[in-house]
Amino acid sequence: MGKDLLLKLERETLLQLAPSQLVDIIVEQAIAIEKLNSRILELEEKVEKLKVSRDGSNAIL
C-alpha cells in the first residue's frame, strides 16, 4: 500500500477492504508510529541537552 492510498482511506473505503488489506494498513501505521516515537525521543534528548548547555553557559556569565 502506498502512502497516497493511506492518506485517502476513509471509513467507507475501509469497510470495503479485505481483512488482509486492513492488517497491512495497521502494520504500516504501527511502523510509522514507531519511527515517529523514536524521532520524538531523539528530539526530546536534543532539547534537554540544549537546555543543560544553555543553563550551564548562563551560570558562567
N, CA, C and O atoms as a CHARMM CRD file, in Angstrom:
* protein
*
  244
    1    1 MET  N      0.82900  -1.18500   0.00000 PROA 1      0.00000
    2    1 MET  CA     0.00000   0.00000   0.00000 PROA 1      0.00000
    3    1 MET  C      0.86800   1.24100   0.00000 PROA 1      0.00000
    4    1 MET  O      1.79600   1.35000   0.80100 PROA 1      0.00000
    5    2 GLY  N      0.58400   2.15400  -0.86700 PROA 2      0.00000
    6    2 GLY  CA     1.36500   3.37300  -0.93100 PROA 2      0.00000
    7    2 GLY  C      0.89000   4.39700   0.07500 PROA 2      0.00000
    8    2 GLY  O     -0.22000   4.30800   0.60000 PROA 2      0.00000
    9    3 LYS  N      1.74000   5.36800   0.33600 PROA 3      0.00000
   10    3 LYS  CA     1.40100   6.42000   1.28300 PROA 3      0.00000
   11    3 LYS  C      0.18700   7.21600   0.80800 PROA 3      0.00000
   12    3 LYS  O     -0.64200   7.62800   1.61900 PROA 3      0.00000
   13    4 ASP  N      0.08200   7.43200  -0.50300 PROA 4      0.00000
   14    4 ASP  CA    -1.04900   8.18000  -1.03700 PROA 4      0.00000
   15    4 ASP  C     -2.36300   7.48300  -0.71700 PROA 4      0.00000
   16    4 ASP  O     -3.34800   8.13100  -0.36300 PROA 4      0.00000
   17    5 LEU  N     -2.37300   6.17000  -0.84300 PROA 5      0.00000
   18    5 LEU  CA    -3.59400   5.42000  -0.55600 PROA 5      0.00000
   19    5 LEU  C     -3.95000   5.53200   0.91300 PROA 5      0.00000
   20    5 LEU  O     -5.12300   5.68200   1.25500 PROA 5      0.00000
   21    6 LEU  N     -2.97200   5.46400   1.77400 PROA 6      0.00000
   22    6 LEU  CA    -3.24600   5.56600   3.20500 PROA 6      0.00000
   23    6 LEU  C     -3.87200   6.90500   3.55200 PROA 6      0.00000
   24    6 LEU  O     -4.74300   6.98000   4.41800 PROA 6      0.00000
   25    7 LEU  N     -3.43300   7.96300   2.88000 PROA 7      0.00000
   26    7 LEU  CA    -3.97200   9.28400   3.16100 PROA 7      0.00000
   27    7 LEU  C     -5.41700   9.41600   2.69400 PROA 7      0.00000
   28    7 LEU  O     -6.17600  10.20400   3.25700 PROA 7      0.00000
   29    8 LYS  N     -5.80100   8.66500   1.68700 PROA 8      0.00000
   30    8 LYS  CA    -7.13000   8.78900   1.10800 PROA 8      0.00000
   31    8 LYS  C     -8.14900   7.84500   1.73800 PROA 8      0.00000
   32    8 LYS  O     -9.33300   7.90200   1.40500 PROA 8      0.00000
   33    9 LEU  N     -7.70600   6.98400   2.63600 PROA 9      0.00000
   34    9 LEU  CA    -8.62000   5.99600   3.21300 PROA 9      0.00000
   35    9 LEU  C     -9.63800   6.67600   4.11900 PROA 9      0.00000
   36    9 LEU  O     -9.29700   7.44700   5.01600 PROA 9      0.00000
   37   10 GLU  N    -10.86400   6.36800   3.85700 PROA 10     0.00000
   38   10 GLU  CA   -11.95700   6.85100   4.67700 PROA 10     0.00000
   39   10 GLU  C    -12.76000   5.65200   5.15200 PROA 10     0.00000
   40   10 GLU  O    -12.54000   4.53000   4.69400 PROA 10     0.00000
   41   11 ARG  N    -13.66500   5.88000   6.04500 PROA 11     0.00000
   42   11 ARG  CA   -14.44700   4.79000   6.64600 PROA 11     0.00000
   43   11 ARG  C    -15.09700   3.90100   5.59400 PROA 11     0.00000
   44   11 ARG  O    -14.98800   2.67700   5.67600 PROA 11     0.00000
   45   12 GLU  N    -15.75400   4.47200   4.63100 PROA 12     0.00000
   46   12 GLU  CA   -16.44900   3.68100   3.61400 PROA 12     0.00000
   47   12 GLU  C    -15.46700   2.83300   2.80500 PROA 12     0.00000
   48   12 GLU  O    -15.76300   1.68900   2.46200 PROA 12     0.00000
   49   13 THR  N    -14.32500   3.38600   2.51000 PROA 13     0.00000
   50   13 THR  CA   -13.30000   2.64700   1.76800 PROA 13     0.00000
   51   13 THR  C    -12.78100   1.48400   2.61500 PROA 13     0.00000
   52   13 THR  O    -12.62800   0.36400   2.12900 PROA 13     0.00000
   53   14 LEU  N    -12.51600   1.77100   3.87800 PROA 14     0.00000
   54   14 LEU  CA   -12.00400   0.73300   4.77400 PROA 14     0.00000
   55   14 LEU  C    -12.98900  -0.42500   4.92700 PROA 14     0.00000
   56   14 LEU  O    -12.58200  -1.58300   5.01500 PROA 14     0.00000
   57   15 LEU  N    -14.25600  -0.11600   4.95600 PROA 15     0.00000
   58   15 LEU  CA   -15.26900  -1.16200   5.10300 PROA 15     0.00000
   59   15 LEU  C    -15.28900  -2.11700   3.91100 PROA 15     0.00000
   60   15 LEU  O    -15.76800  -3.24500   4.02500 PROA 15     0.00000
   61   16 GLN  N    -14.77400  -1.67100   2.78200 PROA 16     0.00000
   62   16 GLN  CA   -14.78000  -2.49900   1.57900 PROA 16     0.00000
   63   16 GLN  C    -13.51400  -3.34100   1.42700 PROA 16     0.00000
   64   16 GLN  O    -13.44700  -4.20700   0.55400 PROA 16     0.00000
   65   17 LEU  N    -12.52700  -3.09700   2.25700 PROA 17     0.00000
   66   17 LEU  CA   -11.25700  -3.81500   2.13300 PROA 17     0.00000
   67   17 LEU  C    -11.32000  -5.19600   2.77500 PROA 17     0.00000
   68   17 LEU  O    -12.08700  -5.43800   3.70700 PROA 17     0.00000
   69   18 ALA  N    -10.50200  -6.08300   2.25600 PROA 18     0.00000
   70   18 ALA  CA   -10.37100  -7.42200   2.82300 PROA 18     0.00000
   71   18 ALA  C     -9.59900  -7.33600   4.14100 PROA 18     0.00000
   72   18 ALA  O     -8.79700  -6.42200   4.32700 PROA 18     0.00000
   73   19 PRO  N     -9.83300  -8.27600   5.05000 PROA 19     0.00000
   74   19 PRO  CA    -9.10500  -8.26800   6.32300 PROA 19     0.00000
   75   19 PRO  C     -7.58300  -8.20500   6.15200 PROA 19     0.00000
   76   19 PRO  O     -6.90300  -7.51600   6.91300 PROA 19     0.00000
   77   20 SER  N     -7.05200  -8.91100   5.17000 PROA 20     0.00000
   78   20 SER  CA    -5.59900  -8.88700   4.97600 PROA 20     0.00000
   79   20 SER  C     -5.11400  -7.49500   4.57600 PROA 20     0.00000
   80   20 SER  O     -4.00800  -7.09500   4.94000 PROA 20     0.00000
   81   21 GLN  N     -5.93000  -6.76300   3.83500 PROA 21     0.00000
   82   21 GLN  CA    -5.55800  -5.39400   3.45800 PROA 21     0.00000
   83   21 GLN  C     -5.57600  -4.48500   4.68100 PROA 21     0.00000
   84   21 GLN  O     -4.72000  -3.61200   4.82600 PROA 21     0.00000
   85   22 LEU  N     -6.54900  -4.69200   5.55300 PROA 22     0.00000
   86   22 LEU  CA    -6.62500  -3.90500   6.78100 PROA 22     0.00000
   87   22 LEU  C     -5.42600  -4.18400   7.68100 PROA 22     0.00000
   88   22 LEU  O     -4.87300  -3.27500   8.29900 PROA 22     0.00000
   89   23 VAL  N     -5.03200  -5.45700   7.74500 PROA 23     0.00000
   90   23 VAL  CA    -3.85500  -5.82100   8.53600 PROA 23     0.00000
   91   23 VAL  C     -2.61700  -5.12300   7.96900 PROA 23     0.00000
   92   23 VAL  O     -1.79400  -4.61400   8.73000 PROA 23     0.00000
   93   24 ASP  N     -2.47900  -5.09500   6.65000 PROA 24     0.00000
   94   24 ASP  CA    -1.34000  -4.41000   6.02100 PROA 24     0.00000
   95   24 ASP  C     -1.30700  -2.93400   6.40900 PROA 24     0.00000
   96   24 ASP  O     -0.24600  -2.38800   6.70700 PROA 24     0.00000
   97   25 ILE  N     -2.45300  -2.30700   6.40400 PROA 25     0.00000
   98   25 ILE  CA    -2.53900  -0.89200   6.77300 PROA 25     0.00000
   99   25 ILE  C     -2.14100  -0.70300   8.23300 PROA 25     0.00000
  100   25 ILE  O     -1.39100   0.21400   8.56700 PROA 25     0.00000
  101   26 ILE  N     -2.64400  -1.56800   9.08700 PROA 26     0.00000
  102   26 ILE  CA    -2.33000  -1.46600  10.51700 PROA 26     0.00000
  103   26 ILE  C     -0.83200  -1.64700  10.75400 PROA 26     0.00000
  104   26 ILE  O     -0.23400  -0.91900  11.54600 PROA 26     0.00000
  105   27 VAL  N     -0.23300  -2.60900  10.07500 PROA 27     0.00000
  106   27 VAL  CA     1.20300  -2.84900  10.23100 PROA 27     0.00000
  107   27 VAL  C      1.99400  -1.62900   9.75000 PROA 27     0.00000
  108   27 VAL  O      2.93500  -1.20100  10.41900 PROA 27     0.00000
  109   28 GLU  N      1.62300  -1.07200   8.60400 PROA 28     0.00000
  110   28 GLU  CA     2.31300   0.11700   8.09700 PROA 28     0.00000
  111   28 GLU  C      2.17400   1.28000   9.07200 PROA 28     0.00000
  112   28 GLU  O      3.12900   2.02400   9.29900 PROA 28     0.00000
  113   29 GLN  N      0.99700   1.43400   9.64000 PROA 29     0.00000
  114   29 GLN  CA     0.79200   2.51900  10.59900 PROA 29     0.00000
  115   29 GLN  C      1.60000   2.28200  11.87100 PROA 29     0.00000
  116   29 GLN  O      2.14600   3.22500  12.44500 PROA 29     0.00000
  117   30 ALA  N      1.68000   1.03300  12.31300 PROA 30     0.00000
  118   30 ALA  CA     2.46700   0.71900  13.51100 PROA 30     0.00000
  119   30 ALA  C      3.94300   1.03000  13.28500 PROA 30     0.00000
  120   30 ALA  O      4.61700   1.54500  14.17700 PROA 30     0.00000
  121   31 ILE  N      4.43900   0.71800  12.09700 PROA 31     0.00000
  122   31 ILE  CA     5.83300   1.01600  11.76300 PROA 31     0.00000
  123   31 ILE  C      6.05000   2.52900  11.75200 PROA 31     0.00000
  124   31 ILE  O      7.04200   3.02500  12.28600 PROA 31     0.00000
  125   32 ALA  N      5.12200   3.25000  11.14300 PROA 32     0.00000
  126   32 ALA  CA     5.23300   4.71100  11.09300 PROA 32     0.00000
  127   32 ALA  C      5.18700   5.31000  12.49300 PROA 32     0.00000
  128   32 ALA  O      5.93800   6.23800  12.79500 PROA 32     0.00000
  129   33 ILE  N      4.32000   4.79100  13.34100 PROA 33     0.00000
  130   33 ILE  CA     4.21200   5.28600  14.71300 PROA 33     0.00000
  131   33 ILE  C      5.51000   5.03300  15.47200 PROA 33     0.00000
  132   33 ILE  O      5.97900   5.90000  16.20900 PROA 33     0.00000
  133   34 GLU  N      6.08500   3.85800  15.29600 PROA 34     0.00000
  134   34 GLU  CA     7.34300   3.54000  15.97800 PROA 34     0.00000
  135   34 GLU  C      8.46000   4.48700  15.53400 PROA 34     0.00000
  136   34 GLU  O      9.24300   4.95900  16.35800 PROA 34     0.00000
  137   35 LYS  N      8.52700   4.76000  14.24200 PROA 35     0.00000
  138   35 LYS  CA     9.53700   5.69200  13.73200 PROA 35     0.00000
  139   35 LYS  C      9.32200   7.08600  14.30600 PROA 35     0.00000
  140   35 LYS  O     10.28000   7.75900  14.68700 PROA 35     0.00000
  141   36 LEU  N      8.07600   7.51500  14.36800 PROA 36     0.00000
  142   36 LEU  CA     7.77400   8.83700  14.92500 PROA 36     0.00000
  143   36 LEU  C      8.10400   8.89600  16.41200 PROA 36     0.00000
  144   36 LEU  O      8.64100   9.89600  16.88700 PROA 36     0.00000
  145   37 ASN  N      7.78900   7.83900  17.14500 PROA 37     0.00000
  146   37 ASN  CA     8.12800   7.80100  18.57400 PROA 37     0.00000
  147   37 ASN  C      9.63400   7.87700  18.78400 PROA 37     0.00000
  148   37 ASN  O     10.10600   8.57600  19.68100 PROA 37     0.00000
  149   38 SER  N     10.38300   7.16500  17.96400 PROA 38     0.00000
  150   38 SER  CA    11.84400   7.20300  18.06500 PROA 38     0.00000
  151   38 SER  C     12.36400   8.60200  17.78400 PROA 38     0.00000
  152   38 SER  O     13.26000   9.09400  18.47000 PROA 38     0.00000
  153   39 ARG  N     11.79900   9.23000  16.78300 PROA 39     0.00000
  154   39 ARG  CA    12.22700  10.59200  16.42300 PROA 39     0.00000
  155   39 ARG  C     11.88000  11.57900  17.53500 PROA 39     0.00000
  156   39 ARG  O     12.66500  12.47800  17.83800 PROA 39     0.00000
  157   40 ILE  N     10.71000  11.41300  18.13900 PROA 40     0.00000
  158   40 ILE  CA    10.31300  12.28600  19.24600 PROA 40     0.00000
  159   40 ILE  C     11.29000  12.13800  20.40700 PROA 40     0.00000
  160   40 ILE  O     11.72700  13.13500  20.98200 PROA 40     0.00000
  161   41 LEU  N     11.63500  10.89800  20.75300 PROA 41     0.00000
  162   41 LEU  CA    12.59500  10.67800  21.84200 PROA 41     0.00000
  163   41 LEU  C     13.94100  11.30800  21.53000 PROA 41     0.00000
  164   41 LEU  O     14.56500  11.92400  22.39300 PROA 41     0.00000
  165   42 GLU  N     14.38200  11.15000  20.29000 PROA 42     0.00000
  166   42 GLU  CA    15.65400  11.73500  19.85300 PROA 42     0.00000
  167   42 GLU  C     15.61700  13.25800  19.99500 PROA 42     0.00000
  168   42 GLU  O     16.56700  13.86100  20.49400 PROA 42     0.00000
  169   43 LEU  N     14.53300  13.87000  19.56200 PROA 43     0.00000
  170   43 LEU  CA    14.41700  15.32600  19.64100 PROA 43     0.00000
  171   43 LEU  C     14.28800  15.80800  21.08500 PROA 43     0.00000
  172   43 LEU  O     14.81800  16.86200  21.43600 PROA 43     0.00000
  173   44 GLU  N     13.58900  15.04400  21.92000 PROA 44     0.00000
  174   44 GLU  CA    13.48900  15.40800  23.33300 PROA 44     0.00000
  175   44 GLU  C     14.85900  15.37900  24.00000 PROA 44     0.00000
  176   44 GLU  O     15.17800  16.24700  24.81200 PROA 44     0.00000
  177   45 GLU  N     15.66800  14.38000  23.65800 PROA 45     0.00000
  178   45 GLU  CA    17.02800  14.30700  24.20600 PROA 45     0.00000
  179   45 GLU  C     17.85500  15.50700  23.76000 PROA 45     0.00000
  180   45 GLU  O     18.60100  16.07700  24.55600 PROA 45     0.00000
  181   46 LYS  N     17.72800  15.89000  22.49900 PROA 46     0.00000
  182   46 LYS  CA    18.47000  17.05400  21.99800 PROA 46     0.00000
  183   46 LYS  C     18.02800  18.32800  22.70300 PROA 46     0.00000
  184   46 LYS  O     18.86000  19.17400  23.03300 PROA 46     0.00000
  185   47 VAL  N     16.74200  18.47300  22.93400 PROA 47     0.00000
  186   47 VAL  CA    16.22900  19.64800  23.63000 PROA 47     0.00000
  187   47 VAL  C     16.79400  19.70400  25.04900 PROA 47     0.00000
  188   47 VAL  O     17.22000  20.76200  25.51300 PROA 47     0.00000
  189   48 GLU  N     16.79400  18.55600  25.73500 PROA 48     0.00000
  190   48 GLU  CA    17.33500  18.53000  27.08900 PROA 48     0.00000
  191   48 GLU  C     18.81600  18.90100  27.11200 PROA 48     0.00000
  192   48 GLU  O     19.26100  19.63800  27.99200 PROA 48     0.00000
  193   49 LYS  N     19.57600  18.39000  26.14600 PROA 49     0.00000
  194   49 LYS  CA    20.99900  18.72600  26.07100 PROA 49     0.00000
  195   49 LYS  C     21.18700  20.21200  25.82100 PROA 49     0.00000
  196   49 LYS  O     22.08000  20.83500  26.39600 PROA 49     0.00000
  197   50 LEU  N     20.35300  20.78000  24.96800 PROA 50     0.00000
  198   50 LEU  CA    20.43700  22.22100  24.70100 PROA 50     0.00000
  199   50 LEU  C     20.08000  23.03400  25.94300 PROA 50     0.00000
  200   50 LEU  O     20.70200  24.06100  26.21400 PROA 50     0.00000
  201   51 LYS  N     19.08500  22.58000  26.69500 PROA 51     0.00000
  202   51 LYS  CA    18.72000  23.27700  27.93000 PROA 51     0.00000
  203   51 LYS  C     19.86900  23.25500  28.91500 PROA 51     0.00000
  204   51 LYS  O     20.20100  24.27400  29.52000 PROA 51     0.00000
  205   52 VAL  N     20.47800  22.08000  29.07400 PROA 52     0.00000
  206   52 VAL  CA    21.60200  21.94700  30.00500 PROA 52     0.00000
  207   52 VAL  C     22.75700  22.82500  29.54400 PROA 52     0.00000
  208   52 VAL  O     23.38800  23.50800  30.34900 PROA 52     0.00000
  209   53 SER  N     23.03000  22.80100  28.23800 PROA 53     0.00000
  210   53 SER  CA    24.11200  23.61700  27.68500 PROA 53     0.00000
  211   53 SER  C     23.81900  25.09400  27.91400 PROA 53     0.00000
  212   53 SER  O     24.70500  25.84600  28.31900 PROA 53     0.00000
  213   54 ARG  N     22.61000  25.50600  27.66400 PROA 54     0.00000
  214   54 ARG  CA    22.22300  26.89700  27.84400 PROA 54     0.00000
  215   54 ARG  C     22.31500  27.30100  29.30900 PROA 54     0.00000
  216   54 ARG  O     22.85700  28.35600  29.63900 PROA 54     0.00000
  217   55 ASP  N     21.78700  26.46300  30.17600 PROA 55     0.00000
  218   55 ASP  CA    21.81000  26.76900  31.60700 PROA 55     0.00000
  219   55 ASP  C     23.24700  26.81300  32.12900 PROA 55     0.00000
  220   55 ASP  O     23.58200  27.63700  32.98000 PROA 55     0.00000
  221   56 GLY  N     24.07100  25.93700  31.61900 PROA 56     0.00000
  222   56 GLY  CA    25.47800  25.92200  32.02800 PROA 56     0.00000
  223   56 GLY  C     26.21700  27.17600  31.58500 PROA 56     0.00000
  224   56 GLY  O     27.03900  27.71500  32.32600 PROA 56     0.00000
  225   57 SER  N     25.92300  27.63600  30.37600 PROA 57     0.00000
  226   57 SER  CA    26.60400  28.83300  29.88500 PROA 57     0.00000
  227   57 SER  C     26.10400  30.08300  30.58700 PROA 57     0.00000
  228   57 SER  O     26.85600  31.04800  30.72300 PROA 57     0.00000
  229   58 ASN  N     24.85800  30.09300  31.03400 PROA 58     0.00000
  230   58 ASN  CA    24.31400  31.23000  31.77500 PROA 58     0.00000
  231   58 ASN  C     24.94300  31.30800  33.15300 PROA 58     0.00000
  232   58 ASN  O     25.14100  32.40300  33.68100 PROA 58     0.00000
  233   59 ALA  N     25.26200  30.15700  33.74700 PROA 59     0.00000
  234   59 ALA  CA    25.85400  30.14400  35.07200 PROA 59     0.00000
  235   59 ALA  C     27.24700  30.75600  35.04100 PROA 59     0.00000
  236   59 ALA  O     27.69000  31.35600  36.02000 PROA 59     0.00000
  237   60 ILE  N     27.93500  30.60500  33.91700 PROA 60     0.00000
  238   60 ILE  CA    29.30100  31.14400  33.78900 PROA 60     0.00000
  239   60 ILE  C     29.23900  32.67400  33.67200 PROA 60     0.00000
  240   60 ILE  O     30.13900  33.37400  34.13500 PROA 60     0.00000
  241   61 LEU  N     28.18400  33.17900  33.05800 PROA 61     0.00000
  242   61 LEU  CA    28.05400  34.62900  32.89200 PROA 61     0.00000
  243   61 LEU  C     27.74400  35.23100  34.21400 PROA 61     0.00000
  244   61 LEU  O     27.59100  36.44800  34.31700 PROA 61     0.00000
